[in-house]
Short mmCIF file of C-alpha atoms in Angstrom, two decimals:
data_model
loop_
_atom_site.label_atom_id
_atom_site.label_comp_id
_atom_site.label_asym_id
_atom_site.label_seq_id
_atom_site.Cartn_x
_atom_site.Cartn_y
_atom_site.Cartn_z
CA VAL A 1 0.00 0.00 0.00
CA SER A 2 2.92 2.38 0.57
CA GLY A 3 3.58 4.73 -2.33
CA ASN A 4 7.08 5.33 -1.00
CA CYS A 5 7.84 1.60 -1.26
CA TYR A 6 6.10 1.37 -4.63
CA LYS A 7 8.45 3.98 -6.14
CA VAL A 8 11.42 1.78 -5.34
CA ARG A 9 9.74 -1.41 -6.60
CA LEU A 10 8.81 0.43 -9.79
CA LEU A 11 12.42 1.43 -10.48
CA LEU A 12 13.69 -2.04 -9.53
CA ALA A 13 11.25 -3.51 -12.08
CA HIS A 14 12.42 -1.10 -14.79
CA LEU A 15 16.05 -1.93 -14.03
CA GLY A 16 15.37 -5.69 -13.86
CA TYR A 17 16.99 -6.13 -10.45
CA ASP A 18 16.13 -9.06 -8.23
CA TYR A 19 15.44 -8.36 -4.59
CA ASP A 20 13.94 -9.89 -1.49
CA ARG A 21 11.00 -8.20 0.12
CA VAL A 22 10.24 -7.91 3.83
CA GLU A 23 6.75 -6.57 4.49
CA VAL A 24 5.90 -4.46 7.52
CA ASP A 25 2.52 -3.20 8.70
CA VAL A 26 1.85 0.48 7.96
CA VAL A 27 -0.75 0.79 10.77
CA ASP A 28 0.66 -1.39 13.57
CA ARG A 29 4.22 -0.13 13.91
CA ARG A 30 5.17 -2.00 17.08
CA ASN A 31 7.77 -4.19 15.35
CA ARG A 32 9.50 -1.33 13.54
CA GLU A 33 12.24 -1.15 16.16
CA GLN A 34 12.91 -4.86 15.83
CA VAL A 35 12.84 -4.93 12.02
CA LEU A 36 14.48 -1.56 11.25
CA GLY A 37 16.29 -0.55 14.43
CA GLU A 38 19.77 -1.28 13.13
CA LEU A 39 19.07 -0.22 9.56
CA ASN A 40 17.34 3.15 9.67
CA PRO A 41 17.50 5.73 12.48
CA ALA A 42 14.04 6.97 11.46
CA ARG A 43 12.54 3.42 11.44
CA ARG A 44 10.71 4.21 8.20
CA ILE A 45 9.94 2.30 5.04
CA PRO A 46 11.28 1.74 2.48
CA THR A 47 14.68 0.75 3.77
CA LEU A 48 16.96 -0.97 1.26
CA VAL A 49 19.71 -3.37 2.33
CA LEU A 50 22.33 -3.86 -0.36
CA ASP A 51 24.16 -7.09 -1.01
CA GLY A 52 26.94 -6.89 1.58
CA GLY A 53 24.60 -5.45 4.21
CA ARG A 54 24.83 -1.67 3.80
CA PRO A 55 21.42 -0.07 4.53
CA LEU A 56 19.96 2.94 2.73
CA ALA A 57 16.72 4.71 3.64
CA GLU A 58 14.37 7.35 2.21
CA SER A 59 12.75 6.50 -1.11
CA GLY A 60 14.31 9.53 -2.83
CA ALA A 61 17.84 8.57 -1.80
CA ILE A 62 17.26 4.94 -2.79
CA LEU A 63 15.95 5.99 -6.23
CA CYS A 64 19.00 8.21 -6.80
CA TYR A 65 21.39 5.46 -5.79
CA LEU A 66 19.79 2.77 -7.94
CA ALA A 67 19.29 5.06 -10.95
CA ASN A 68 22.83 6.43 -10.91
CA GLY A 69 24.47 5.53 -14.23
CA THR A 70 21.17 4.68 -15.93
CA PRO A 71 18.89 6.80 -18.18
CA TRP A 72 16.53 7.21 -15.21
CA LEU A 73 18.90 9.82 -13.70
CA PRO A 74 20.52 12.23 -16.19
CA THR A 75 24.19 13.07 -15.68
CA ASP A 76 24.10 16.81 -16.49
CA PRO A 77 24.36 18.54 -13.08
CA PHE A 78 21.57 21.06 -13.72
CA VAL A 79 19.20 18.49 -15.22
CA ARG A 80 19.97 16.18 -12.31
CA ALA A 81 19.12 19.03 -9.94
CA GLN A 82 15.80 19.52 -11.75
CA VAL A 83 15.04 15.84 -11.17
CA LEU A 84 15.85 16.32 -7.49
CA GLN A 85 13.66 19.45 -7.41
CA TRP A 86 10.61 17.36 -8.29
CA MET A 87 11.61 14.59 -5.90
CA PHE A 88 11.95 17.04 -3.00
CA PHE A 89 8.68 18.69 -4.09
CA GLU A 90 7.06 15.27 -3.85
CA GLN A 91 8.29 14.74 -0.28
CA SER A 92 7.58 18.28 0.95
CA SER A 93 4.45 19.38 -0.94
CA HIS A 94 2.76 16.31 -2.42
CA ALA A 95 3.00 13.08 -0.40
CA PRO A 96 2.34 14.82 2.97
CA PHE A 97 -1.05 15.89 1.60
CA ILE A 98 -2.08 13.41 -1.11
CA GLY A 99 -0.46 10.40 0.52
CA VAL A 100 -1.75 11.26 3.97
CA ALA A 101 -5.32 11.96 2.74
CA ARG A 102 -5.25 8.56 1.02
CA TYR A 103 -3.92 6.92 4.20
CA TRP A 104 -6.65 8.49 6.32
CA LEU A 105 -9.48 7.59 3.93
CA THR A 106 -8.36 4.17 2.70
CA ILE A 107 -5.91 2.59 5.14
CA ALA A 108 -6.13 4.03 8.67
CA PRO A 109 -8.51 2.20 11.02
CA GLU A 110 -10.13 5.41 12.34
CA ALA A 111 -12.08 8.05 10.43
CA PRO A 112 -10.14 11.30 9.97
CA ASN A 113 -10.95 14.67 11.48
CA PRO A 114 -12.98 16.40 8.72
CA ASP A 115 -11.20 19.77 9.09
CA ALA A 116 -7.77 18.16 9.03
CA LEU A 117 -8.74 16.11 5.97
CA ALA A 118 -10.05 19.20 4.16
CA ALA A 119 -6.79 21.04 4.89
CA LYS A 120 -4.72 18.14 3.53
CA GLN A 121 -6.90 17.95 0.43
CA ALA A 122 -6.64 21.71 -0.23
CA ARG A 123 -2.85 21.55 -0.17
CA GLY A 124 -2.88 18.35 -2.22
CA ARG A 125 -4.93 20.12 -4.89
CA GLY A 126 -2.27 22.83 -4.91
CA ALA A 127 0.38 20.20 -5.62
CA LEU A 128 -1.68 18.68 -8.43
CA HIS A 129 -2.22 22.15 -9.95
CA ALA A 130 1.54 22.79 -9.86
CA MET A 131 2.16 19.51 -11.67
CA ASP A 132 -0.63 20.16 -14.16
CA ARG A 133 0.72 23.61 -15.09
CA HIS A 134 4.20 22.16 -15.55
CA LEU A 135 3.05 19.14 -17.59
CA GLU A 136 0.82 21.13 -19.95
CA GLU A 137 3.80 21.72 -22.22
CA ARG A 138 6.00 18.73 -21.40
CA PRO A 139 5.77 14.95 -21.85
CA PHE A 140 7.60 14.25 -18.58
CA LEU A 141 8.60 16.28 -15.53
CA VAL A 142 12.19 16.78 -16.74
CA GLY A 143 13.29 16.31 -20.36
CA GLU A 144 11.93 14.10 -23.08
CA ARG A 145 12.00 10.73 -21.36
CA PRO A 146 10.88 9.52 -17.92
CA THR A 147 13.24 9.87 -14.97
CA ILE A 148 13.04 8.89 -11.33
CA ALA A 149 11.19 12.20 -10.80
CA ASP A 150 8.29 10.76 -12.79
CA LEU A 151 8.37 7.48 -10.85
CA ALA A 152 8.50 9.36 -7.53
CA LEU A 153 5.49 11.54 -8.42
CA TYR A 154 3.58 8.73 -10.11
CA ALA A 155 3.36 6.68 -6.92
CA TYR A 156 0.92 8.78 -4.89
CA THR A 157 -0.58 10.71 -7.84
CA HIS A 158 -2.01 7.65 -9.60
CA VAL A 159 -3.93 6.65 -6.46
CA ALA A 160 -4.96 10.21 -5.53
CA ALA A 161 -8.64 9.29 -6.01
CA GLU A 162 -8.28 7.12 -2.88
CA GLY A 163 -7.54 10.37 -1.01
CA GLY A 164 -10.65 12.08 -2.36
CA PHE A 165 -8.99 13.91 -5.26
CA ASN A 166 -10.67 14.28 -8.66
CA LEU A 167 -7.86 13.78 -11.16
CA GLY A 168 -10.23 14.74 -14.00
CA GLN A 169 -9.53 18.36 -13.01
CA TYR A 170 -5.87 17.93 -14.02
CA PRO A 171 -5.88 16.74 -17.65
CA ALA A 172 -2.14 17.17 -18.21
CA VAL A 173 -1.51 15.04 -15.11
CA VAL A 174 -3.88 12.34 -16.41
CA SER A 175 -2.07 12.20 -19.78
CA TRP A 176 1.28 12.05 -18.02
CA LEU A 177 0.09 9.21 -15.75
CA GLU A 178 -0.83 7.26 -18.88
CA ARG A 179 2.58 7.90 -20.43
CA VAL A 180 4.43 6.79 -17.30
CA ALA A 181 2.28 3.64 -16.98
CA SER A 182 2.81 2.72 -20.66
CA GLU A 183 6.61 2.51 -20.29
CA PRO A 184 7.95 -1.02 -20.86
CA GLY A 185 8.67 -2.64 -17.52
CA HIS A 186 5.99 -0.76 -15.59
CA VAL A 187 4.40 -2.68 -12.71
CA ARG A 188 1.27 -1.87 -10.74
CA ILE A 189 1.26 -0.81 -7.07
CA ALA A 190 -0.35 -4.12 -6.10
CA ALA A 191 2.37 -6.15 -7.87
CA VAL B 1 13.09 33.47 9.12
CA SER B 2 12.85 30.55 6.69
CA GLY B 3 15.08 27.62 7.57
CA ASN B 4 14.80 26.36 3.99
CA CYS B 5 16.24 29.65 2.69
CA TYR B 6 18.85 29.70 5.45
CA LYS B 7 20.26 26.34 4.32
CA VAL B 8 21.01 27.78 0.91
CA ARG B 9 22.49 31.03 2.30
CA LEU B 10 24.65 28.95 4.64
CA LEU B 11 26.12 26.92 1.78
CA LEU B 12 26.55 30.06 -0.37
CA ALA B 13 28.51 31.62 2.51
CA HIS B 14 30.72 28.52 2.85
CA LEU B 15 31.36 28.51 -0.89
CA GLY B 16 31.98 32.27 -1.01
CA TYR B 17 29.47 32.87 -3.80
CA ASP B 18 27.94 36.30 -4.35
CA TYR B 19 24.22 36.47 -4.90
CA ASP B 20 21.33 38.89 -4.93
CA ARG B 21 18.52 38.34 -2.48
CA VAL B 22 14.82 38.97 -3.07
CA GLU B 23 12.78 38.73 0.12
CA VAL B 24 9.18 37.52 0.21
CA ASP B 25 6.76 37.42 3.10
CA VAL B 26 6.25 33.97 4.65
CA VAL B 27 2.83 34.86 6.07
CA ASP B 28 1.26 37.08 3.40
CA ARG B 29 1.69 34.99 0.25
CA ARG B 30 -0.42 37.11 -2.10
CA ASN B 31 2.51 38.17 -4.26
CA ARG B 32 3.94 34.67 -4.67
CA GLU B 33 2.34 34.26 -8.09
CA GLN B 34 3.82 37.54 -9.26
CA VAL B 35 7.31 36.93 -7.84
CA LEU B 36 7.63 33.18 -8.44
CA GLY B 37 5.01 32.34 -11.06
CA GLU B 38 7.45 31.85 -13.92
CA LEU B 39 10.23 30.40 -11.78
CA ASN B 40 8.73 27.68 -9.62
CA PRO B 41 5.54 25.71 -10.32
CA ALA B 42 5.08 25.26 -6.56
CA ARG B 43 5.56 29.00 -5.80
CA ARG B 44 7.78 28.14 -2.84
CA ILE B 45 10.93 29.57 -1.37
CA PRO B 46 13.81 29.30 -1.75
CA THR B 47 13.94 29.58 -5.52
CA LEU B 48 17.38 30.15 -7.03
CA VAL B 49 17.88 31.90 -10.38
CA LEU B 50 21.28 31.17 -11.89
CA ASP B 51 23.28 33.63 -13.92
CA GLY B 52 21.73 33.17 -17.36
CA GLY B 53 18.22 32.91 -15.92
CA ARG B 54 17.65 29.21 -15.28
CA PRO B 55 15.53 28.72 -12.13
CA LEU B 56 15.94 25.93 -9.59
CA ALA B 57 13.66 25.29 -6.62
CA GLU B 58 13.55 23.14 -3.46
CA SER B 59 16.33 23.75 -0.96
CA GLY B 60 17.58 20.16 -1.21
CA ALA B 61 17.97 20.32 -4.99
CA ILE B 62 19.65 23.73 -4.77
CA LEU B 63 22.12 22.45 -2.15
CA CYS B 64 23.00 19.44 -4.32
CA TYR B 65 23.51 21.60 -7.39
CA LEU B 66 25.71 24.18 -5.64
CA ALA B 67 27.70 21.58 -3.69
CA ASN B 68 28.39 19.37 -6.70
CA GLY B 69 32.16 19.17 -7.18
CA THR B 70 32.92 20.54 -3.69
CA PRO B 71 33.73 18.71 -0.42
CA TRP B 72 30.19 19.49 0.76
CA LEU B 73 28.85 16.67 -1.47
CA PRO B 74 31.00 13.51 -1.61
CA THR B 75 31.42 11.83 -4.99
CA ASP B 76 31.17 8.18 -3.94
CA PRO B 77 27.68 7.08 -5.08
CA PHE B 78 26.76 5.32 -1.84
CA VAL B 79 28.06 8.09 0.40
CA ARG B 80 26.24 10.63 -1.77
CA ALA B 81 23.06 8.57 -1.33
CA GLN B 82 23.58 8.65 2.44
CA VAL B 83 23.76 12.45 2.27
CA LEU B 84 20.52 12.45 0.29
CA GLN B 85 18.97 10.09 2.85
CA TRP B 86 19.40 12.70 5.56
CA MET B 87 18.22 15.51 3.29
CA PHE B 88 15.04 13.62 2.39
CA PHE B 89 14.60 12.72 6.07
CA GLU B 90 14.77 16.42 6.84
CA GLN B 91 12.03 17.26 4.35
CA SER B 92 9.77 14.31 5.19
CA SER B 93 10.25 13.74 8.93
CA HIS B 94 11.89 16.81 10.47
CA ALA B 95 10.95 20.19 8.93
CA PRO B 96 7.22 19.33 8.64
CA PHE B 97 7.14 18.96 12.43
CA ILE B 98 9.95 21.07 13.90
CA GLY B 99 9.76 23.81 11.27
CA VAL B 100 5.98 23.95 11.37
CA ALA B 101 5.83 23.99 15.20
CA ARG B 102 8.31 26.90 15.14
CA TYR B 103 6.25 28.68 12.49
CA TRP B 104 3.06 28.30 14.50
CA LEU B 105 4.61 29.46 17.78
CA THR B 106 6.98 32.17 16.57
CA ILE B 107 5.91 33.49 13.16
CA ALA B 108 2.23 32.82 12.37
CA PRO B 109 -0.18 35.60 13.37
CA GLU B 110 -2.71 33.24 14.97
CA ALA B 111 -2.26 30.89 17.92
CA PRO B 112 -2.10 27.22 16.90
CA ASN B 113 -4.60 24.52 17.71
CA PRO B 114 -3.17 22.88 20.87
CA ASP B 115 -3.84 19.31 19.73
CA ALA B 116 -2.31 19.93 16.33
CA LEU B 117 0.74 21.55 17.93
CA ALA B 118 1.16 18.64 20.35
CA ALA B 119 1.03 16.18 17.43
CA LYS B 120 3.68 18.13 15.51
CA GLN B 121 5.89 18.31 18.59
CA ALA B 122 5.58 14.58 19.26
CA ARG B 123 6.73 13.73 15.75
CA GLY B 124 9.44 16.40 15.92
CA ARG B 125 10.79 14.76 19.10
CA GLY B 126 10.91 11.50 17.15
CA ALA B 127 13.05 13.16 14.49
CA LEU B 128 15.40 14.63 17.12
CA HIS B 129 15.71 11.21 18.79
CA ALA B 130 16.60 9.64 15.44
CA MET B 131 19.33 12.26 14.91
CA ASP B 132 20.59 11.90 18.47
CA ARG B 133 20.93 8.11 18.20
CA HIS B 134 22.80 8.49 14.93
CA LEU B 135 25.10 11.26 16.16
CA GLU B 136 26.07 9.52 19.40
CA GLU B 137 28.92 7.77 17.60
CA ARG B 138 29.61 10.18 14.74
CA PRO B 139 30.93 13.74 14.42
CA PHE B 140 28.68 14.54 11.44
CA LEU B 141 25.68 12.91 9.80
CA VAL B 142 27.75 11.28 7.04
CA GLY B 143 31.50 10.75 7.24
CA GLU B 144 34.18 12.70 9.06
CA ARG B 145 33.52 16.20 7.76
CA PRO B 146 30.34 18.27 7.33
CA THR B 147 28.26 17.86 4.18
CA ILE B 148 25.12 19.51 2.88
CA ALA B 149 23.21 16.96 4.98
CA ASP B 150 24.52 18.74 8.09
CA LEU B 151 23.64 22.18 6.73
CA ALA B 152 20.15 20.97 5.76
CA LEU B 153 19.47 19.54 9.23
CA TYR B 154 21.16 22.38 11.08
CA ALA B 155 18.72 24.97 9.77
CA TYR B 156 15.56 23.98 11.65
CA THR B 157 17.30 22.01 14.43
CA HIS B 158 19.26 24.95 15.82
CA VAL B 159 16.05 26.98 16.27
CA ALA B 160 13.96 24.05 17.52
CA ALA B 161 13.50 25.79 20.89
CA GLU B 162 11.32 28.32 19.03
CA GLY B 163 8.99 25.40 18.27
CA GLY B 164 8.83 24.34 21.91
CA PHE B 165 11.51 21.65 21.79
CA ASN B 166 14.00 21.11 24.61
CA LEU B 167 17.29 20.39 22.86
CA GLY B 168 18.91 19.56 26.21
CA GLN B 169 17.29 16.13 25.87
CA TYR B 170 19.44 15.40 22.83
CA PRO B 171 23.07 15.85 23.91
CA ALA B 172 24.61 14.37 20.77
CA VAL B 173 22.52 16.80 18.70
CA VAL B 174 23.70 19.74 20.83
CA SER B 175 27.36 18.78 20.37
CA TRP B 176 26.83 18.37 16.63
CA LEU B 177 25.13 21.79 16.38
CA GLU B 178 28.22 23.30 17.98
CA ARG B 179 30.53 21.51 15.54
CA VAL B 180 28.53 22.67 12.52
CA ALA B 181 28.39 26.27 13.78
CA SER B 182 32.15 26.32 14.43
CA GLU B 183 33.04 25.60 10.79
CA PRO B 184 34.89 28.47 9.14
CA GLY B 185 32.49 30.47 6.98
CA HIS B 186 29.41 29.74 9.10
CA VAL B 187 26.77 32.48 9.15
CA ARG B 188 23.81 32.91 11.48
CA ILE B 189 20.17 32.58 10.35
CA ALA B 190 19.67 36.32 10.85
CA ALA B 191 22.64 37.18 8.60
#
């Protein structure tokens, strides 16, 4: 269910890497210390453990590490910074609103506070508007082919309806979602 | 007042770069469209405009771009990913709680909702605990010298008291703050 984990699985599928998967509960977090205590100071998912045992956390950092040297992360320093711009935007201005609204409405065991939900949704609509304006004139977030910025933003955007968002109001986003999902190697969030 | 802007000014000071500064209000955002409309789809600060006119947004992306090729961003791909891990942690698990609690208590014109503030502070304490555990055995967040991960985390951590946090509970964080602030070239947030 986690969009942050899905981003990483999506890139791993595109790159054709094998990996083992350890699932943790996103509601009952009592075993986080046991599972992640030595691997991630923040005890968050996803946490990647490389062959050899080195751990790496934060979906954005994992995507950058895995994509390094592949077409998913351009080498030009400014273009690379533009990719990071969208990935930091996703973590600061997109997932905290769209991902959290989805969590409250679809995953959390208790019903959300209506005012808090409305505030999350208002800011989430702002993030979708920002993406829509940007994508009106571009096929992908940065450049002419998909990058890890597109995978990072795809994860919570494509399930935004589960957070009460009407994606029909963002036609450039809808077209972009279709382009990202039609890339060879794409896998679904439930895969 | 913005910790996100401060991070960038801190690195610019360390690198000795000249720059022009355009200030915007962090409470009254009515002129954001006019000032940032063409430069940043998200209309957020900081937004950097390079000589030549290319804009770059999100403090984390700006730090990576400016630090590229300097000791502030290591070149080893895994170490670089560890730096990014802490920078994404800052944006996903630290600034949204510590920075927002500080904004509500010190900058915003209206008093915060007590329950909402308490929730932000609880998660902010979690972020400070994660840093403290990590810094107990290390001089800096990644490696033996400061990187942009330290500058990124320094910004909102060193003013956490303004958000109601008691930094005395995190002795490794306090020692680390002193090390970061004692680097040659350091400037204060009010500079």
